Amino acid sequence: MRIAVLLPCYNEELTIEKVIRDFRRELPEATIYVYDNNSRDKTAEIARNAGAVVRRESRQGKGNVVRSMFRDIDADIYVMADGDDTYPAEFVHDLMKPVIDEEADMTIGDRHSDGSYESENKRPFHNFGNHFVKGLINRLFRSDLRDIMTGYRVFNRRFAKTMPVKSEGFEIETEMTLHALDKRFRILEIPIQYRDRPPGSESKLNTVKDGIRVLKTVFWIFKDYKPLSFFSFIALIFFVLGLLVGVPVVTEFFQTGLIAKMPSAILAVGLMVLATNSLTCGFILDTIVRNHRDQYELRQNEYRE
């Protein structure tokens, strides 16, 4: 069985050697790939000296790195972690076992079950953002996942080779989870311990910038994957606004037989037309999305490991 350990890296010279050494200890038969994403330090050199296969991805962003990894690397089992030593390598066997036993297509290293992420992570807004996005996605897909944005994951070949990666940055983890939920891949969460970066190692995350990008990803995927719900909500807004503007006009007409508030009448009609059009778009796009899911399932049936 071919096992590939995938380590996206950007300026991780302080920790990358230890990460490679830890995964080499746990998985001596695996090939460890370090994708250097335009690092300005000695990450690539240290990784190469530590025995990893080093490749370079010139397009900045973790999503771009993962896209290249999935396209370029052939393996049966894919282990994805970070080069910052926040995910202990000793949990990799727990993550791999359900995938090897064909009980899951993707396993997720759950940082929240034991409370280690909240205690180790020194960025409170990240904790809030994780819980907020988790709540949105669980409500949207009627799931019960505990850790949506973890970077410690294991995939089988089917998942890695059939996932269209569209994200460019750190929202890639959210996209993976959403794709798996929408396409009904088997997901299993495995509790792990999380540890914060060692002193001197700086996080590449920007709380506001990356938080906005994740929310944009959730918004667009809500529109793309659940168009009927999305456009029905918009239609409801237009409908309510149309009622608020139009009811006084209709009431006046029944009382006097005249329409004195012509601008309000035109606005009300326009809002109702927008509501109808939005609902119609939702039904049409929902049919297209359902057809796309059917085609994706057929391609899955044709896929061979």
mmCIF file of C-alpha atoms in Angstrom, residues 140-141 178-184 221-229 285-301:
data_model
loop_
_atom_site.group_PDB
_atom_site.id
_atom_site.type_symbol
_atom_site.label_atom_id
_atom_site.label_comp_id
_atom_site.label_asym_id
_atom_site.label_seq_id
_atom_site.Cartn_x
_atom_site.Cartn_y
_atom_site.Cartn_z
ATOM 1 C CA LEU A 140 -26.786 23.748 6.262
ATOM 2 C CA PHE A 141 -25.988 20.062 5.714
ATOM 3 C CA LEU A 178 -18.291 20.785 2.349
ATOM 4 C CA HIS A 179 -17.427 18.704 -0.715
ATOM 5 C CA ALA A 180 -17.432 15.497 1.335
ATOM 6 C CA LEU A 181 -20.790 16.352 2.921
ATOM 7 C CA ASP A 182 -22.439 17.319 -0.354
ATOM 8 C CA LYS A 183 -21.139 14.299 -2.286
ATOM 9 C CA ARG A 184 -21.927 11.937 0.597
ATOM 10 C CA ILE A 221 -21.041 26.926 -1.621
ATOM 11 C CA PHE A 222 -24.431 27.589 -0.021
ATOM 12 C CA LYS A 223 -25.458 29.192 -3.317
ATOM 13 C CA ASP A 224 -23.902 26.469 -5.484
ATOM 14 C CA TYR A 225 -24.855 23.386 -3.446
ATOM 15 C CA LYS A 226 -28.182 24.498 -1.947
ATOM 16 C CA PRO A 227 -29.592 26.906 -4.564
ATOM 17 C CA LEU A 228 -33.262 26.300 -3.746
ATOM 18 C CA SER A 229 -32.752 27.218 -0.082
ATOM 19 C CA LEU A 285 -30.617 25.700 -10.376
ATOM 20 C CA ASP A 286 -31.743 23.041 -7.913
ATOM 21 C CA THR A 287 -32.603 20.792 -10.858
ATOM 22 C CA ILE A 288 -29.190 21.462 -12.406
ATOM 23 C CA VAL A 289 -27.396 20.714 -9.129
ATOM 24 C CA ARG A 290 -29.320 17.461 -8.702
ATOM 25 C CA ASN A 291 -28.362 16.454 -12.220
ATOM 26 C CA HIS A 292 -24.732 17.326 -11.456
ATOM 27 C CA ARG A 293 -24.838 15.104 -8.361
ATOM 28 C CA ASP A 294 -26.227 12.257 -10.459
ATOM 29 C CA GLN A 295 -23.436 12.686 -13.012
ATOM 30 C CA TYR A 296 -20.844 12.807 -10.233
ATOM 31 C CA GLU A 297 -22.209 9.572 -8.771
ATOM 32 C CA LEU A 298 -21.979 7.922 -12.175
ATOM 33 C CA ARG A 299 -18.357 9.026 -12.509
ATOM 34 C CA GLN A 300 -17.713 7.629 -9.041
ATOM 35 C CA ASN A 301 -19.135 4.283 -10.133
#
